[in-house]
Coordinates of N, CA, C and O in Angstrom, one line a residue:
L1 N 174.7 89.6 44.2 CA 175.1 90.5 43.2 C 176.5 91.0 43.5 O 176.7 91.3 44.5
V2 N 177.2 90.9 42.5 CA 178.7 91.5 42.7 C 179.0 92.4 41.6 O 178.9 92.2 40.3
L3 N 179.2 93.7 41.9 CA 179.5 94.6 41.0 C 181.0 95.0 41.1 O 181.7 95.1 42.0
L4 N 181.5 94.8 39.8 CA 183.1 95.1 39.5 C 183.2 96.5 39.0 O 182.6 96.7 37.8
I5 N 183.9 97.3 39.6 CA 184.4 98.7 39.0 C 185.7 98.9 38.8 O 186.6 98.7 39.7
L6 N 186.1 99.2 37.5 CA 187.4 99.7 37.2 C 187.4 101.2 37.0 O 186.6 101.7 36.4
T7 N 188.3 101.8 37.8 CA 188.2 103.2 38.0 C 189.6 103.8 38.1 O 190.4 103.2 38.4
D8 N 189.7 105.3 37.7 CA 191.0 105.9 37.8 C 191.0 106.8 39.1 O 191.7 107.5 39.4
G9 N 189.7 106.5 39.9 CA 189.6 107.2 41.1 C 188.7 108.4 41.1 O 188.4 108.9 42.3
A10 N 188.4 109.0 39.9 CA 187.7 110.3 39.9 C 186.3 109.9 40.2 O 185.6 109.2 39.6
I11 N 185.9 110.7 41.3 CA 184.4 110.7 41.8 C 183.9 112.0 41.8 O 184.4 112.9 42.4
M12 N 182.7 112.1 41.0 CA 182.1 113.4 40.9 C 181.5 113.9 42.1 O 181.6 115.1 42.4
D13 N 180.8 113.0 42.9 CA 180.2 113.5 44.1 C 180.5 112.3 45.2 O 179.7 111.3 45.2
M14 N 181.4 112.5 46.0 CA 181.8 111.5 47.0 C 180.7 111.1 48.0 O 180.4 110.0 48.2
Q15 N 179.9 112.1 48.4 CA 178.8 111.8 49.3 C 177.7 111.1 48.7 O 177.3 110.2 49.4
D16 N 177.5 111.4 47.6 CA 176.4 110.4 46.8 C 176.8 109.1 46.6 O 176.0 108.2 46.8
T17 N 178.2 109.0 46.5 CA 178.7 107.5 46.4 C 178.6 106.9 47.6 O 178.1 105.6 47.7
I18 N 178.9 107.5 48.6 CA 178.9 106.8 50.0 C 177.4 106.6 50.4 O 177.1 105.5 51.0
N19 N 176.5 107.5 50.0 CA 175.2 107.3 50.3 C 174.6 106.0 49.6 O 173.8 105.3 50.2
A20 N 175.0 105.8 48.3 CA 174.5 104.8 47.6 C 175.0 103.4 48.3 O 174.4 102.4 48.3
I21 N 176.4 103.5 48.7 CA 177.0 102.2 49.3 C 176.3 101.9 50.6 O 175.8 100.7 50.9
V22 N 176.0 103.0 51.4 CA 175.3 102.7 52.7 C 173.9 102.0 52.5 O 173.6 101.1 53.1
E23 N 173.2 102.6 51.3 CA 172.0 101.9 51.0 C 172.1 100.6 50.6 O 171.3 99.6 51.0
A24 N 173.0 100.3 49.7 CA 173.3 99.1 49.1 C 173.7 97.9 50.2 O 173.6 96.7 49.9
S25 N 174.3 98.4 51.3 CA 174.8 97.5 52.5 C 173.8 96.6 53.1 O 174.1 95.6 53.7
R26 N 172.6 97.0 52.9 CA 171.3 96.2 53.3 C 170.9 95.0 52.2 O 170.1 94.3 52.5
L27 N 171.5 95.0 51.1 CA 171.1 94.2 49.9 C 172.2 93.2 49.8 O 173.3 93.2 50.3
P28 N 171.8 92.1 49.1 CA 172.7 90.9 48.9 C 173.7 91.3 47.7 O 173.7 90.9 46.6
M29 N 174.6 92.3 47.9 CA 175.4 92.8 47.1 C 177.0 93.1 47.7 O 177.0 93.4 48.8
S30 N 177.8 92.9 46.8 CA 179.3 93.3 47.1 C 179.7 94.1 46.0 O 179.3 93.8 44.8
I31 N 180.6 95.0 46.4 CA 181.3 95.8 45.3 C 182.9 95.7 45.2 O 183.4 95.7 46.4
L32 N 183.4 95.2 44.3 CA 184.8 95.1 44.0 C 185.3 96.4 43.2 O 184.7 96.5 42.0
I33 N 186.3 96.9 43.7 CA 186.9 98.2 42.9 C 188.3 97.8 42.7 O 189.1 97.6 43.6
V34 N 188.7 98.1 41.4 CA 190.1 97.9 40.9 C 190.4 99.4 40.5 O 189.9 100.0 39.6
G35 N 191.4 99.9 41.1 CA 192.0 101.2 41.0 C 193.1 101.0 39.7 O 194.2 100.3 39.8
I36 N 192.7 101.8 38.6 CA 193.6 101.8 37.4 C 194.4 102.9 37.4 O 194.0 104.0 37.5
G37 N 195.7 102.9 37.2 CA 196.7 104.2 37.0 C 197.3 104.4 38.3 O 197.2 103.8 39.3
N38 N 197.8 105.9 38.3 CA 198.5 106.1 39.7 C 198.0 107.5 40.0 O 198.7 108.2 40.7
S39 N 196.8 107.9 39.6 CA 196.0 109.1 40.1 C 196.1 109.3 41.6 O 195.9 108.2 42.4
E40 N 196.3 110.5 42.1 CA 196.1 110.7 43.6 C 194.5 110.5 44.0 O 194.3 110.3 45.1
E41 N 193.6 110.6 43.0 CA 192.4 110.4 43.2 C 192.0 109.1 43.8 O 191.0 108.8 44.5
L42 N 192.9 108.0 43.5 CA 192.7 106.7 44.0 C 192.6 106.5 45.5 O 192.1 105.7 45.9
S43 N 193.2 107.5 46.3 CA 193.1 107.5 47.7 C 191.7 107.5 48.2 O 191.3 107.0 49.3
K44 N 190.7 108.0 47.3 CA 189.4 108.1 47.7 C 188.8 106.7 47.9 O 187.7 106.4 48.7
M45 N 189.3 105.8 47.1 CA 188.7 104.4 47.1 C 189.1 103.9 48.4 O 188.3 102.9 48.7
E46 N 190.0 104.1 49.1 CA 190.4 103.7 50.4 C 189.2 103.9 51.4 O 188.9 103.1 52.2
V47 N 188.7 105.1 51.3 CA 187.6 105.5 52.2 C 186.3 104.7 51.9 O 185.7 104.1 52.7
L48 N 186.0 104.4 50.6 CA 185.0 103.6 50.2 C 185.1 102.2 50.6 O 184.1 101.5 50.9
D49 N 186.3 101.6 50.9 CA 186.5 100.3 51.2 C 186.1 100.1 52.6 O 185.3 99.1 52.7
G50 N 186.0 101.2 53.4 CA 185.4 100.9 54.7 C 186.0 100.0 55.7 O 185.5 99.7 56.7
D51 N 187.2 99.6 55.5 CA 187.9 98.7 56.4 C 188.4 99.4 57.7 O 188.4 99.0 58.7
E52 N 188.8 100.8 57.5 CA 189.0 101.5 58.6 C 188.1 102.2 59.4 O 188.2 102.2 60.6
Q53 N 187.0 102.6 58.7 CA 185.9 103.1 59.4 C 184.7 102.8 58.5 O 184.5 102.9 57.5
R54 N 183.5 102.5 59.3 CA 182.4 102.2 58.7 C 181.7 103.5 57.9 O 181.8 104.4 58.5
L55 N 181.3 103.2 56.8 CA 180.7 104.5 55.9 C 179.5 105.0 56.6 O 178.6 104.3 57.2
K56 N 179.4 106.3 56.6 CA 178.2 107.1 57.2 C 177.5 107.8 56.0 O 178.2 108.6 55.5
G57 N 176.3 107.7 55.9 CA 175.6 108.4 55.0 C 175.2 109.8 55.3 O 175.4 110.1 56.5
R58 N 174.6 110.4 54.4 CA 174.4 111.9 54.5 C 173.3 112.1 55.8 O 173.5 113.0 56.7
S59 N 172.4 111.2 56.1 CA 171.5 111.2 57.0 C 172.0 110.8 58.4 O 171.4 110.9 59.3
G60 N 173.3 110.3 58.4 CA 173.9 109.9 59.7 C 173.8 108.4 59.8 O 174.4 107.7 60.7
S61 N 173.0 107.7 59.0 CA 172.9 106.2 59.1 C 174.3 105.6 58.6 O 175.0 106.0 57.7
L62 N 174.6 104.5 59.5 CA 176.0 103.7 59.0 C 175.6 102.6 58.1 O 174.6 102.2 58.1
A63 N 176.6 102.3 57.3 CA 176.5 101.1 56.5 C 176.2 99.9 57.5 O 176.8 99.7 58.5
A64 N 175.3 99.1 56.9 CA 174.9 97.9 57.7 C 176.2 96.8 57.7 O 176.2 96.1 58.8
R65 N 176.9 96.9 56.9 CA 178.0 95.9 56.7 C 179.0 96.4 55.6 O 178.6 97.4 54.9
D66 N 180.1 96.0 55.8 CA 181.2 96.3 54.6 C 181.0 95.6 53.4 O 181.0 94.2 53.5
I67 N 180.7 96.1 52.4 CA 180.4 95.5 51.1 C 181.5 95.9 50.0 O 181.3 95.4 48.9
V68 N 182.4 96.6 50.3 CA 183.3 97.1 49.3 C 184.7 96.4 49.5 O 185.2 96.5 50.8
Q69 N 185.3 96.0 48.4 CA 186.7 95.6 48.6 C 187.5 96.5 47.5 O 187.2 96.4 46.1
Y70 N 188.5 97.1 47.9 CA 189.4 97.9 46.9 C 190.8 97.3 46.8 O 191.4 97.0 47.7
V71 N 191.3 97.2 45.6 CA 192.7 96.8 45.3 C 193.1 97.8 44.2 O 192.4 98.1 43.3
K72 N 194.4 98.1 44.3 CA 195.0 98.9 43.3 C 195.8 98.0 42.3 O 196.7 97.2 42.7
F73 N 195.5 98.1 40.9 CA 195.9 97.2 40.0 C 197.5 97.2 40.0 O 198.1 96.0 39.9
S74 N 198.2 98.4 40.2 CA 199.4 98.4 39.9 C 200.2 97.6 41.1 O 201.4 97.4 40.8
D75 N 199.6 97.4 42.2 CA 200.3 96.7 43.2 C 200.5 95.3 42.8 O 201.1 94.5 43.4
Y76 N 199.8 94.8 41.8 CA 199.8 93.4 41.4 C 200.1 93.1 40.0 O 199.9 91.9 39.5
R77 N 200.6 94.1 39.4 CA 201.1 94.0 38.1 C 202.0 92.8 37.8 O 202.8 92.6 38.3
G78 N 201.4 92.1 36.8 CA 202.2 90.8 36.4 C 201.8 89.7 37.3 O 202.3 88.4 37.0
N79 N 200.8 89.7 38.3 CA 200.5 88.7 39.2 C 199.1 88.6 39.2 O 198.5 89.0 40.4
G80 N 198.3 88.0 38.2 CA 196.9 88.0 38.2 C 196.3 87.2 39.2 O 195.3 87.6 39.9
N81 N 197.0 86.2 39.6 CA 196.4 85.3 40.8 C 196.4 86.0 42.1 O 195.5 86.0 42.7
A82 N 197.4 86.7 42.3 CA 197.4 87.5 43.6 C 196.4 88.7 43.6 O 195.8 88.8 44.7
L83 N 196.3 89.3 42.4 CA 195.3 90.3 42.3 C 193.9 89.6 42.5 O 193.0 90.1 43.3
A84 N 193.5 88.5 41.9 CA 192.2 88.0 42.1 C 192.0 87.6 43.4 O 191.0 87.7 44.0
A85 N 193.0 86.9 44.1 CA 193.0 86.5 45.4 C 192.6 87.7 46.4 O 191.6 87.6 47.3
E86 N 193.2 88.8 46.2 CA 193.0 89.8 47.2 C 191.7 90.6 46.8 O 191.0 90.9 47.8
L87 N 191.3 90.6 45.6 CA 190.0 91.1 45.2 C 188.9 90.5 45.8 O 188.0 91.0 46.3
L88 N 189.0 89.0 45.8 CA 187.9 88.3 46.3 C 188.0 87.8 47.6 O 186.9 87.0 48.3
A89 N 189.0 88.3 48.5 CA 189.3 88.0 49.7 C 188.0 88.3 50.6 O 187.8 87.2 51.7
E90 N 187.3 89.2 50.7 CA 186.4 89.6 51.6 C 185.1 89.1 51.2 O 184.2 89.0 52.1
L91 N 184.9 88.6 50.0 CA 183.6 88.1 49.3 C 183.0 87.1 50.3 O 181.7 87.2 50.5
P92 N 183.7 85.9 50.8 CA 182.8 85.0 51.5 C 182.4 85.6 52.8 O 181.2 85.4 53.4
G93 N 183.1 86.4 53.6 CA 182.8 87.1 54.8 C 181.6 88.0 54.4 O 180.5 88.1 55.4
Q94 N 181.5 88.7 53.4 CA 180.5 89.5 53.2 C 179.1 88.8 52.9 O 178.1 89.2 53.3
F95 N 179.2 87.7 52.1 CA 178.1 86.7 52.0 C 177.5 86.3 53.2 O 176.4 86.4 53.7
L96 N 178.5 85.8 54.1 CA 178.1 85.4 55.5 C 177.4 86.4 56.3 O 176.5 86.2 57.1
D97 N 178.1 87.6 56.4 CA 177.4 88.7 57.2 C 176.2 89.1 56.7 O 175.2 89.3 57.4
Y98 N 175.7 89.0 55.4 CA 174.5 89.3 54.9 C 173.4 88.1 55.4 O 172.3 88.4 55.7
T99 N 173.8 87.0 55.3 CA 173.0 85.9 55.7 C 172.6 86.0 57.2 O 171.5 85.8 57.6
R100 N 173.7 86.3 57.9 CA 173.4 86.5 59.5 C 172.5 87.6 59.8 O 171.5 87.5 60.4
M101 N 172.8 88.7 59.1 CA 171.9 89.9 59.1 C 170.6 89.7 58.9 O 169.6 90.4 59.5
N102 N 170.2 88.9 57.9 CA 168.8 88.5 57.6 C 168.2 87.3 58.1 O 167.3 86.7 57.3
N103 N 168.9 86.6 59.0 CA 168.6 85.4 59.4 C 168.3 84.4 58.5 O 167.3 83.6 58.4
I104 N 169.2 84.1 57.5 CA 169.1 83.2 56.5 C 170.0 82.0 56.9 O 171.0 82.1 56.9
P105 N 169.2 81.0 57.2 CA 169.9 79.7 57.6 C 170.8 79.1 56.3 O 170.4 79.2 55.3
L106 N 172.0 78.7 56.7 CA 172.8 78.1 55.7 C 172.6 76.7 55.8 O 172.3 76.1 56.8
P107 N 172.7 75.9 54.7 CA 172.5 74.4 54.8 C 173.7 73.7 55.4 O 174.8 74.4 55.5
A108 N 173.5 72.6 56.2 CA 174.6 71.9 56.8 C 175.5 71.5 55.8 O 175.2 71.2 54.7
P109 N 176.9 71.4 56.2 CA 177.7 70.9 55.3 C 177.3 69.3 55.2 O 176.8 68.7 55.8
P110 N 177.8 69.0 53.9 CA 177.7 67.4 53.7 C 178.3 66.6 54.8 O 179.5 66.9 55.2
A111 N 177.5 65.4 55.0 CA 178.2 64.5 55.8 C 179.5 64.0 55.3 O 179.7 63.6 54.0
A112 N 180.5 63.6 56.1 CA 181.7 63.0 55.8 C 181.3 61.6 55.2 O 180.5 60.9 56.0
P113 N 182.0 60.9 54.3 CA 181.7 59.6 53.8 C 182.3 58.7 55.1 O 183.1 59.1 55.6
P114 N 181.6 57.6 55.0 CA 182.1 56.6 56.1 C 183.4 56.1 55.8 O 183.8 56.0 54.7
P115 N 184.1 55.8 56.9 CA 185.4 55.2 56.6 C 185.4 53.9 55.8 O 184.3 53.1 56.0
A116 N 186.4 53.7 55.1 CA 186.4 52.4 54.1 C 186.6 51.3 55.1 O 187.3 51.3 56.1
A117 N 185.9 50.1 54.6 CA 186.1 49.0 55.5 C 187.4 48.4 55.2 O 188.2 48.4 54.3
S118 N 188.0 47.8 56.5 CA 189.2 47.1 56.3 C 189.1 45.9 55.5 O 188.2 45.1 55.8
T119 N 190.1 45.4 54.7 CA 190.1 44.3 53.9 C 191.0 43.3 54.5 O 191.4 42.2 53.8
Q120 N 191.5 43.4 55.6 CA 192.3 42.4 56.3 C 191.8 41.1 56.8 O 190.9 40.9 57.5

């Protein structure tokens, strides 16, 4: 599950939001946040991103893994490809972290086709 959030950064209860993310970090879920506008409130999204420090819930439990990717829309104005690339950059790693954490084996990559026979 991938949750996309478009926000101006206003969070009514930061700790409740952190608690929800910490709980969700054990689920097959990723959260993509796009900050819209230039509000100072957007700085709170950096905390939720969890790249600098793992999120800690009210009970003291840490997020099992990083599930949030935050990008500021205005940093990519006019370049949708770069915005999409940055927004999705952590998604493969988040998926692999979840599979490792839950001992889910991944299928083997397909075998390479045999080399073409020489016609000489």
